[in-house]
Short mmCIF file of C-alpha atoms and ligand atoms in Angstrom, two decimals:
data_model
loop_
_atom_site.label_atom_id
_atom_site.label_comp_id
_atom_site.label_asym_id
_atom_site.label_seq_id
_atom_site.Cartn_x
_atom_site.Cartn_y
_atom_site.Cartn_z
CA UNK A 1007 -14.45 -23.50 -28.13
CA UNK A 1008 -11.92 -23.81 -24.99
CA UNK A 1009 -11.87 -20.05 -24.40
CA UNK A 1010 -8.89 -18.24 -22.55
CA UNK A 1011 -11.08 -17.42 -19.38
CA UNK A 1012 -14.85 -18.06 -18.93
CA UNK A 1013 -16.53 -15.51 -16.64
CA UNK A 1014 -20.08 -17.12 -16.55
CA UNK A 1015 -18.61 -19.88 -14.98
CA UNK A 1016 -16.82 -17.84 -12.51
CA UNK A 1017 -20.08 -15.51 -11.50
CA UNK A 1018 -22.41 -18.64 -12.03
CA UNK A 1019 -21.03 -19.77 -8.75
CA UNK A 1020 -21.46 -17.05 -6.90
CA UNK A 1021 -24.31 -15.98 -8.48
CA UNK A 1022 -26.91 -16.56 -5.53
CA UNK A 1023 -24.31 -14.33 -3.65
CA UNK A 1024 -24.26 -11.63 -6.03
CA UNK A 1025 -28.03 -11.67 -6.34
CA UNK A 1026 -28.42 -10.93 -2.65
CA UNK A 1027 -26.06 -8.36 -2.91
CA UNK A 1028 -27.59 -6.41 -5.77
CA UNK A 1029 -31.03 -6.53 -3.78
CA UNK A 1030 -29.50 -4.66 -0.76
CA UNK A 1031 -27.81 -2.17 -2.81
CA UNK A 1032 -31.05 -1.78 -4.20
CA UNK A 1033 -33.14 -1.65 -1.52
CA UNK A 1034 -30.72 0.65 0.84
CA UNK A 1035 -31.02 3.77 -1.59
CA UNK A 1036 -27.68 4.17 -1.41
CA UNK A 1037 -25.80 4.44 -4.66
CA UNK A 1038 -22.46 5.90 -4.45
CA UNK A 1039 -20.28 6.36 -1.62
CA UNK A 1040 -22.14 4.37 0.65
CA UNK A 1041 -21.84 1.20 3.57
CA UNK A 1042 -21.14 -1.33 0.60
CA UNK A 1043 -18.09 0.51 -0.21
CA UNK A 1044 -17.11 1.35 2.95
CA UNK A 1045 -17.34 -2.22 4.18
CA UNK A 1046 -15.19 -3.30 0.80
CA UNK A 1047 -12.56 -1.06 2.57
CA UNK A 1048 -12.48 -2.65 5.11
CA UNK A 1049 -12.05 -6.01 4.04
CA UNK A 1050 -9.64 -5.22 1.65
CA UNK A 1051 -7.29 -3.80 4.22
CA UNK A 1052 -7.50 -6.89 6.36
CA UNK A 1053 -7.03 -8.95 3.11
CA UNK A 1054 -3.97 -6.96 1.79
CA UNK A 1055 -2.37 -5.41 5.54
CA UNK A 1056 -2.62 -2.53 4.54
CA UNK A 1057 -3.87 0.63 6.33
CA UNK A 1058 -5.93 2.53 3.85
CA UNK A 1059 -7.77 1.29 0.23
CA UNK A 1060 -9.79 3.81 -1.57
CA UNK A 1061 -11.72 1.91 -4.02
CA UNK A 1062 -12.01 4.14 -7.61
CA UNK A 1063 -13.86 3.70 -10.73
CA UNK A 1064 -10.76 1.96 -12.49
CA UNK A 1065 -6.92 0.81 -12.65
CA UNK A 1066 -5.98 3.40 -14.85
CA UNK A 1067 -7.97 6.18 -12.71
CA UNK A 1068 -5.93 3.75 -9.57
CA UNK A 1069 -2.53 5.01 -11.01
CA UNK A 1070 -3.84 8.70 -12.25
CA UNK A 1071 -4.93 9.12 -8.86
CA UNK A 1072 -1.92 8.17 -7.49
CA UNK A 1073 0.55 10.62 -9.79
CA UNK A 1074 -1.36 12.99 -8.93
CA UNK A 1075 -1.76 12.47 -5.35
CA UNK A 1076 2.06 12.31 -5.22
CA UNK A 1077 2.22 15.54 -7.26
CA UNK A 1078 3.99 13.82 -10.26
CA UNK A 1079 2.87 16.25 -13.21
CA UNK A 1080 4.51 18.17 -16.73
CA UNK A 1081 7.97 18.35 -16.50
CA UNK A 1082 8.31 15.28 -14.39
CA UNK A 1083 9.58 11.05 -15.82
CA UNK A 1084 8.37 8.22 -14.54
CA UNK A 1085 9.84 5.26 -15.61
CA UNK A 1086 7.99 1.78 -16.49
CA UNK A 1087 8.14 -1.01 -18.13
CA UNK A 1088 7.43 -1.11 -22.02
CA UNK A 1089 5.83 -4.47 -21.83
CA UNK A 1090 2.48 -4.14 -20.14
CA UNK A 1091 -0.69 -3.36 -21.24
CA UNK A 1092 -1.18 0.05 -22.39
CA UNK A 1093 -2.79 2.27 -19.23
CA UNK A 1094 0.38 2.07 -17.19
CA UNK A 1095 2.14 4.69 -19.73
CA UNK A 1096 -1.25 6.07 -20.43
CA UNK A 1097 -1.73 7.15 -16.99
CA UNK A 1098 2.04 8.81 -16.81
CA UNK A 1099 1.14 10.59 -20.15
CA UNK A 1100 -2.28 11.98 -18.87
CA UNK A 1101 -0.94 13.95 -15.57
CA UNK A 1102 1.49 15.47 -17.96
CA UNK A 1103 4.56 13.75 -17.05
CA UNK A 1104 6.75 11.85 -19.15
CA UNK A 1105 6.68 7.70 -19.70
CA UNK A 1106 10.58 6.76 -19.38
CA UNK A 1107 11.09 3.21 -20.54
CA UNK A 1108 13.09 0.81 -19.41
CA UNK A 1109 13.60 -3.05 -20.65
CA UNK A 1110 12.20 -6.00 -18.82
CA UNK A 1111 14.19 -9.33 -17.83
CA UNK A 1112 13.98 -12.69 -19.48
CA UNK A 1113 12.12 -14.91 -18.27
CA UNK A 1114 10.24 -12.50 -15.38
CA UNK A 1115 8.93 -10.07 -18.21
CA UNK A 1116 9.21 -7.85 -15.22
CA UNK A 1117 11.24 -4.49 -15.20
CA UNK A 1118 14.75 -5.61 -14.73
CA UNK A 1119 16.23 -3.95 -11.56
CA UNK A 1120 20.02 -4.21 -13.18
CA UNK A 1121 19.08 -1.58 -16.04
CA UNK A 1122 16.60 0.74 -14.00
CA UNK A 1123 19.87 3.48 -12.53
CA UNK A 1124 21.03 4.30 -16.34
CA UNK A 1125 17.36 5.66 -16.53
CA UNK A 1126 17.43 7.79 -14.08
CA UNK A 1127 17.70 11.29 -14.30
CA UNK A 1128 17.50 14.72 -12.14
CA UNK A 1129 13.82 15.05 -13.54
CA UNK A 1130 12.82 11.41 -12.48
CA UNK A 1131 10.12 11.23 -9.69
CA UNK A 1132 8.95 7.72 -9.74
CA UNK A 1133 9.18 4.10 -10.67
CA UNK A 1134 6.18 1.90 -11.95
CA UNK A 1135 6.85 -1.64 -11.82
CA UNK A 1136 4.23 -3.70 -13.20
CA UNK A 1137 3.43 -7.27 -11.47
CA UNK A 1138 2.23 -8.52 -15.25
CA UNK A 1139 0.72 -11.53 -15.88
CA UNK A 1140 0.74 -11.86 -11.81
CA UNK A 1141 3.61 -12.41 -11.23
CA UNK A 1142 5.74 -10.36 -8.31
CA UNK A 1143 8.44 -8.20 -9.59
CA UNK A 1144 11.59 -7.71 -7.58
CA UNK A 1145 10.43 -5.51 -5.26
CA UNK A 1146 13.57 -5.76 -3.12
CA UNK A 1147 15.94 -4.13 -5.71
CA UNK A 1148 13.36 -2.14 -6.92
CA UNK A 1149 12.78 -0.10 -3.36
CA UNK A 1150 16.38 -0.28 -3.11
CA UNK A 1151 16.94 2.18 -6.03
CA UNK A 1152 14.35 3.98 -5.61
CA UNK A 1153 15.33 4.64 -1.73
CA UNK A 1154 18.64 5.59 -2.85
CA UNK A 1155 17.75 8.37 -5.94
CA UNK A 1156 14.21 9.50 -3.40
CA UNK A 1157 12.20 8.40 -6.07
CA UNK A 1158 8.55 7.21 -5.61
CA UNK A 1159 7.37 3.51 -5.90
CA UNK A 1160 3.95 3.01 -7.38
CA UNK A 1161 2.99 -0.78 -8.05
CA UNK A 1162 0.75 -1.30 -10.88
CA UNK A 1163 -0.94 -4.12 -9.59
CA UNK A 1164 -3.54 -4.84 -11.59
CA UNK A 1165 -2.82 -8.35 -13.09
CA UNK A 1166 -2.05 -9.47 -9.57
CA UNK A 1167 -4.44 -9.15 -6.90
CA UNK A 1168 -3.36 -11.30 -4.02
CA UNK A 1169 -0.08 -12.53 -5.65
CA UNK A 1170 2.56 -12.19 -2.58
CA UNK A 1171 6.20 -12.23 -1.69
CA UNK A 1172 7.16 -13.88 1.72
CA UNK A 1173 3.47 -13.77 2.54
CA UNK A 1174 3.21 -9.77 1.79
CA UNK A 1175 0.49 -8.94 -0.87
CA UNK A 1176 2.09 -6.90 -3.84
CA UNK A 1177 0.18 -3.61 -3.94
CA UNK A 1178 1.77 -3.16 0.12
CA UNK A 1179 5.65 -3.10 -1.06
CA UNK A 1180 5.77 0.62 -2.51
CA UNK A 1181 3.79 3.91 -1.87
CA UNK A 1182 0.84 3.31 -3.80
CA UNK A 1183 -0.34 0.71 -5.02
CA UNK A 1184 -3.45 0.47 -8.18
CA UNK A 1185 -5.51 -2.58 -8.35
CA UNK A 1186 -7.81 -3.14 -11.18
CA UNK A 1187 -11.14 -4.59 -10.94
CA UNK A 1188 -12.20 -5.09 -14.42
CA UNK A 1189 -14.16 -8.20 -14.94
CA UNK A 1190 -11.37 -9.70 -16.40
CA UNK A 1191 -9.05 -9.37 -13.65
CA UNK A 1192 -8.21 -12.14 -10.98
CA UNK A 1193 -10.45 -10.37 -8.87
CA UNK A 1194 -13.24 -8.73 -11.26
CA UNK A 1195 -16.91 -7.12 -10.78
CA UNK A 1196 -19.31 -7.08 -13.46
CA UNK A 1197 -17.98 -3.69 -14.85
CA UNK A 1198 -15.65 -1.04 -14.33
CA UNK A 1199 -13.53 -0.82 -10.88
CA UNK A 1200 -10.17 0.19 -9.12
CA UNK A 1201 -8.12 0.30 -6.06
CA UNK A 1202 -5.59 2.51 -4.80
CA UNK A 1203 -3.78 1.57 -1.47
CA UNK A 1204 -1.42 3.22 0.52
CA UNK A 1205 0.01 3.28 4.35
CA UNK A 1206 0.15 7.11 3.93
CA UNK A 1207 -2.98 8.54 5.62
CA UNK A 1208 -2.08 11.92 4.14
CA UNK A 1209 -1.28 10.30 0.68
CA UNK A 1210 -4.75 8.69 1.33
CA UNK A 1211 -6.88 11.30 2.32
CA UNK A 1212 -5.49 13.63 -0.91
CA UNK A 1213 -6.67 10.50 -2.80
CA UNK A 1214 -10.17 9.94 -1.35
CA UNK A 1215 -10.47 13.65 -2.20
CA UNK A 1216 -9.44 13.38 -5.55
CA UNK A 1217 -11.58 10.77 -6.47
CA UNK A 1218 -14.34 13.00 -5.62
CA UNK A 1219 -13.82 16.42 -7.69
CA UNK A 1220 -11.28 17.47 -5.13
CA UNK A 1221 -13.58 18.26 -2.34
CA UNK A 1222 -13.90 16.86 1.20
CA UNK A 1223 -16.66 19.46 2.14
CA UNK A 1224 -19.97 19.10 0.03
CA UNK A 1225 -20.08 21.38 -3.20
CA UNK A 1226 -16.75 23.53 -1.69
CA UNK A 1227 -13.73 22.54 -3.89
CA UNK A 1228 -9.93 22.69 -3.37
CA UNK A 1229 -8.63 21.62 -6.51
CA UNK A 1230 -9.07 19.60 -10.05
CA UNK A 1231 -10.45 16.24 -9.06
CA UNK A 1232 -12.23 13.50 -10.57
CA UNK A 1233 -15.24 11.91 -10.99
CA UNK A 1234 -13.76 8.24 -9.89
CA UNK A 1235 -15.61 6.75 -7.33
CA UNK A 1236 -16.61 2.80 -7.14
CA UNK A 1237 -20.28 2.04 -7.50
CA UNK A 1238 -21.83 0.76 -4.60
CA UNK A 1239 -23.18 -2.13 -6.61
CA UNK A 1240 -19.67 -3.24 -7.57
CA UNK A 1241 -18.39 -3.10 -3.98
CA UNK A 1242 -21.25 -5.34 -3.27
CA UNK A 1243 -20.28 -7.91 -5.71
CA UNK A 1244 -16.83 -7.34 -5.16
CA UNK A 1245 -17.42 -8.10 -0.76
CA UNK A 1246 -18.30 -11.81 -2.58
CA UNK A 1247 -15.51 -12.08 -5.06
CA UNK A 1248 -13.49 -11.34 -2.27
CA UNK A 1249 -14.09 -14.37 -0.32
CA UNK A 1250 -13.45 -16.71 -3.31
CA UNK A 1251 -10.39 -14.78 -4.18
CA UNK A 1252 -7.55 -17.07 -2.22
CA UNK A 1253 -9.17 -20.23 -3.92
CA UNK A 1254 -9.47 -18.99 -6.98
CA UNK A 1255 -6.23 -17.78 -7.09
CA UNK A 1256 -4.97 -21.03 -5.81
CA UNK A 1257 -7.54 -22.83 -8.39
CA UNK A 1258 -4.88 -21.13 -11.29
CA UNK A 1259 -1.75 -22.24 -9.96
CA UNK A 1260 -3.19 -25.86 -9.62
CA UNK A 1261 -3.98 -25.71 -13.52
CA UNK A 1262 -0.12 -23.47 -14.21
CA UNK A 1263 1.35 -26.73 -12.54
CA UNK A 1264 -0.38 -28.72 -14.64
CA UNK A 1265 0.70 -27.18 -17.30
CA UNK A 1266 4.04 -26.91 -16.36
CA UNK A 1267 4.25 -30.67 -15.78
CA UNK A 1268 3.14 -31.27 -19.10
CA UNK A 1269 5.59 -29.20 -20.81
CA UNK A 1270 8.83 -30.18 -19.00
CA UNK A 1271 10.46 -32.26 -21.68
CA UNK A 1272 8.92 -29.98 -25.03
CA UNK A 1273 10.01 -27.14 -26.42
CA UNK A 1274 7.48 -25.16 -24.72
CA UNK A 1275 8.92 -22.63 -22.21
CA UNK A 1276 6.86 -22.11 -19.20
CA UNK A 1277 6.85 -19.07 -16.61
CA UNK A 1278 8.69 -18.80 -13.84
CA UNK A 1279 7.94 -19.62 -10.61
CA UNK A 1280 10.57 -18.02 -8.28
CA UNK A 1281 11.20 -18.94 -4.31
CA UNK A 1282 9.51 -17.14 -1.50
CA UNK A 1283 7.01 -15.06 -4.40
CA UNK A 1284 3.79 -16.83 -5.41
CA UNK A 1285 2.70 -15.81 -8.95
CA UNK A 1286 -1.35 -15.94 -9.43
CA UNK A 1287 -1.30 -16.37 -13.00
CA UNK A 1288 -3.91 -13.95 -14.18
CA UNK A 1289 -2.45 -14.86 -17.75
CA UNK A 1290 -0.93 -18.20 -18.74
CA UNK A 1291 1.62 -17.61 -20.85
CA UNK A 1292 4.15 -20.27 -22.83
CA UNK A 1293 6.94 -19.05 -24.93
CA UNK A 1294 7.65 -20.59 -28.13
CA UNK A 1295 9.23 -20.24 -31.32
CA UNK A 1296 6.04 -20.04 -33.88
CA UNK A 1297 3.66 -17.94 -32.11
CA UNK A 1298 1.11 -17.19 -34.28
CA UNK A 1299 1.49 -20.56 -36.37
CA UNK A 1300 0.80 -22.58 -33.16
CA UNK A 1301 -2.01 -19.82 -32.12
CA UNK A 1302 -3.91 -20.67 -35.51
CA UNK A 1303 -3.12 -24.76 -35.21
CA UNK A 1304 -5.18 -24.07 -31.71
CA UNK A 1305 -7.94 -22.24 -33.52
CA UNK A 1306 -8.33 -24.71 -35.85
CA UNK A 1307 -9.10 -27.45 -32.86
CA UNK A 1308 -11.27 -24.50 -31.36
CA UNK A 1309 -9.03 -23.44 -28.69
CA UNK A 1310 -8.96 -20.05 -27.65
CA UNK A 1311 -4.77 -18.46 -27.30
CA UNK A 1312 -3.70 -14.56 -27.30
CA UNK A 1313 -1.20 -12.14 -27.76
CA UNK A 1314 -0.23 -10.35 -24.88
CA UNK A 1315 1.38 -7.61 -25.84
CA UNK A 1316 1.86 -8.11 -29.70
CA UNK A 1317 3.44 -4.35 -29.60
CA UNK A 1318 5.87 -3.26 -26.50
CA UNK A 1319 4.91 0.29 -25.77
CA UNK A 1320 7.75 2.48 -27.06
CA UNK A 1321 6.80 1.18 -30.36
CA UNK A 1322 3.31 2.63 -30.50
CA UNK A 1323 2.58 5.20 -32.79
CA UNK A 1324 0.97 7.44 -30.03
CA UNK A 1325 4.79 7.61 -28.04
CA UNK A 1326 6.32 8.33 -31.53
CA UNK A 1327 6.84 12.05 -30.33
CA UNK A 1328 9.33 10.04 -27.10
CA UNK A 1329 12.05 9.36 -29.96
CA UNK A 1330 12.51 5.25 -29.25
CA UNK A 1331 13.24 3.40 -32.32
CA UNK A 1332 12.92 -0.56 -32.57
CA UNK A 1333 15.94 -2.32 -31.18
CA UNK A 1334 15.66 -0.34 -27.92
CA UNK A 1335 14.29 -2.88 -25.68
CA UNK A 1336 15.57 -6.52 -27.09
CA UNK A 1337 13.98 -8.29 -24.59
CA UNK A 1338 10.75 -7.06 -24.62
CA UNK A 1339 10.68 -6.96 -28.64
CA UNK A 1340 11.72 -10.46 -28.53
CA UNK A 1341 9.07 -11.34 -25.95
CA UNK A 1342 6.16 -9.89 -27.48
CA UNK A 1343 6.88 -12.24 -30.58
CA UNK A 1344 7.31 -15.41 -28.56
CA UNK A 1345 4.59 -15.71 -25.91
CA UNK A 1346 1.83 -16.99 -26.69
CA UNK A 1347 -1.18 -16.84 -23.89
CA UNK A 1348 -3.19 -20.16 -23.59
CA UNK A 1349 -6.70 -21.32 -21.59
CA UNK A 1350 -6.29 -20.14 -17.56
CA UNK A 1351 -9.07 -19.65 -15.08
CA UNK A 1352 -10.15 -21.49 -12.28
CA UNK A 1353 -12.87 -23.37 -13.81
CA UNK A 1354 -10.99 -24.75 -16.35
CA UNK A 1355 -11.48 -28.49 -16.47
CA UNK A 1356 -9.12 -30.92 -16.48
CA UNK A 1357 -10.27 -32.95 -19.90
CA UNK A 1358 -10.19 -29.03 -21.34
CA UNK A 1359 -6.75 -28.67 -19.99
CA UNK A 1360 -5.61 -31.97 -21.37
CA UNK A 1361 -6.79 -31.00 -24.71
CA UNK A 1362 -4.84 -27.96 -25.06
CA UNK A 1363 -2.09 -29.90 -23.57
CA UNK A 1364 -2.37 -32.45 -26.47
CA UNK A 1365 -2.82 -29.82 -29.11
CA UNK A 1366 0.55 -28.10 -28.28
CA UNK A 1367 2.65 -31.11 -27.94
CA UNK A 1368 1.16 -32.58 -31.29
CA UNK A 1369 2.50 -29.21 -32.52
CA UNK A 1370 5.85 -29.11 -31.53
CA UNK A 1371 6.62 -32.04 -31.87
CA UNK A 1372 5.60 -31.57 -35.71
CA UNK A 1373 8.12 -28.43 -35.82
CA UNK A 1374 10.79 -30.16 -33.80
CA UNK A 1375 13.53 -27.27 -32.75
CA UNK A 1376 14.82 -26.59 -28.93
CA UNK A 1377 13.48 -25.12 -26.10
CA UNK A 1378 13.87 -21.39 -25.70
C1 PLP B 2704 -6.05 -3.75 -16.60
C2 PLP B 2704 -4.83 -3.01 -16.38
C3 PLP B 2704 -4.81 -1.63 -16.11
C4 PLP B 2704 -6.03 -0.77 -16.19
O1 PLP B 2704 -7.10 -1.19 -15.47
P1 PLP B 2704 -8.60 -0.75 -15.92
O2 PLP B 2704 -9.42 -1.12 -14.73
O3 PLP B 2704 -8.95 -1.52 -17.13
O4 PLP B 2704 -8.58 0.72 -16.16
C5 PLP B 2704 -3.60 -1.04 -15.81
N1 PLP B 2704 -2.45 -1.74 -15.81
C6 PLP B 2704 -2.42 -3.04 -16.09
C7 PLP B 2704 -1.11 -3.77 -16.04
C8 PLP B 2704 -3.59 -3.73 -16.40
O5 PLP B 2704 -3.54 -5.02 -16.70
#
């Protein structure tokens, strides 16, 4: 089986690394909230510019943390994109504030700047623009509106560690910005972790405070935190990930042009790589007009695909109560039934790529049709 990403491969080569790393975590008796973590910080400022990270247990505690550090609560919309996965509305919900949608562009899959003013309302406090599948949104237009209505930019960043525009890292282009570190994220530990940056010290320190039951003085608490700190174990693996990062990154969009190569003449549409941004593919996505026939022709010659996301989030039963009905978002309906997620990591090898290659072609061809 060709599988969509293969994380033994990825950790194999660093495993040596990683080993090391666990044995001085071990040995320093120092668990949580330690040097590892502290030193992760570090880094991660000097690898993103930006002034202060606070590493947290997860990407959906990242953008929790940061509604609630920017006091975003009940009574309050924040509006998103309906095509992402589901924790960027889940987070919105769980402070108590209210998940306003808004439709994504073709082609981007990214909120669409030109529809993002109708949403806005008097009880609007933020916008959430998701870099999905790593690629940059517009971040421009985006900052634009929100500069003009004094609403608050959080970047959910998750699917696009070290993806940049003009040589800025997305995460640094709004207030906040939530990384995910989940193992199958560009940049992933073996487990659970998150990032929250900001060039707000004050934003920060509410943040670092949060993530630790609200309290900056031991057992004396100021308000309703959380228990959402990064292991020190993670931050230990994560200080070697880190160094790999730019390669591996770079690794993907080696294989995307590939890819892209091969599918100039078909029918298969391929993402979009726009000037001045450089997408890091954390998904792989080609858009076609029989998505799950060509996803079970792949099967059969044991190659992994996926849907990403088969439902766009106003349709989900648990937003029911939000009153959004199908037809709402075109684009993103229409999206979710044509993309069709294919092998994309950086150890994918080339006779692998050339077989999905081959498989999809052989397909298409058999269907005939245009490109969409
Ligand atoms: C993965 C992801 C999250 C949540 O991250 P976790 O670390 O799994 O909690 C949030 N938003 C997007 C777009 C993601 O892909």
């Amino acid at each position: 089986m060709i599988p969509l990403i293969q994380l033994d491969r990825q950790f194999q080569s660093i495993k040596k690394e990683i080993m090391n790393a666990f044995e001085r975590v071990v040995d320093s008796g120092h668990y949580i909230l330690g040097n590892e973590g502290a030193a992760l910080e570090q880094e991660l400022a000097h690898f993103l510019g930006v002034a202060h990270p606070v590493a947290v247990a997860n990407g959906t505690d990242a953008l929790v943390l940061a509604l609630r550090a920017l006091e975003i609560g009940p009574g309050d919309e924040v509006i998103t994109t309906p095509f992402t996965f589901f924790a960027t509305a889940e987070a919105i919900a769980r402070v108590g504030a209210t998940p306003v949608f808004s439709d994504i562009e073709a082609g981007t899959y990214n909120l669409d700047p030109a529809l993002l003013e109708e949403k806005i309302t008097s009880k609007t406090k933020a916008i959430i623009p998701v870099h999905l599948f790593g690629k940059p949104c517009a971040m421009k237009e985006i900052n634009e509106i929100a500069k003009r209505h004094q609403l608050y930019v959080i970047e959910d960043a998750c699917q696009a560690f070290g993806a940049d525009i003009g040589g800025k890292r997305v995460g640094t282009f709004g207030d906040i910005g939530c990384f995910s570190f989940f193992p199958t994220k560009n940049l992933g530990t073996l487990g659970d972790g998150g990032l929250v940056v900001t060039a707000d010290e004050t934003l920060a320190k509410r943040i670092r405070k949060l993530r630790h039951h609200g309290s900056t003085a031991k057992y004396y608490h100021d308000e309703i935190g959380y228990n959402s700190r990064l292991d020190e174990i993670h931050a230990a693996i994560l200080r070697v990930a880190l160094k790999k990062i730019d390669l591996w990154n770079e690794q993907r969009r080696k294989k995307a042009a590939v890819y892209a190569k091969a599918f100039q003449h078909s029918t298969v549409g391929v993402p979009m790589e726009e000037k001045e941004q450089t997408h890091i593919y954390h998904l792989y996505n080609i858009e076609v007009e029989h998505q799950a026939e060509l996803s079970e022709t792949l099967a059969q010659q044991q190659i992994a695909s996926g849907v990403y996301y088969p439902l766009p989030l106003h349709l989900q039963d648990v937003f029911a109560g939000l009153g959004y009905k199908k037809g709402d978002f075109p684009v993103a309906e229409q999206t979710s039934e044509r993309l069709l997620a294919i092998p994309m990591h950086p150890f994918l090898t080339s006779s692998e790529q050339e077989k999905v290659i081959a498989a999809i072609l052989a397909f298409e061809q058999r269907k005939g049709g245009s490109r969409i």
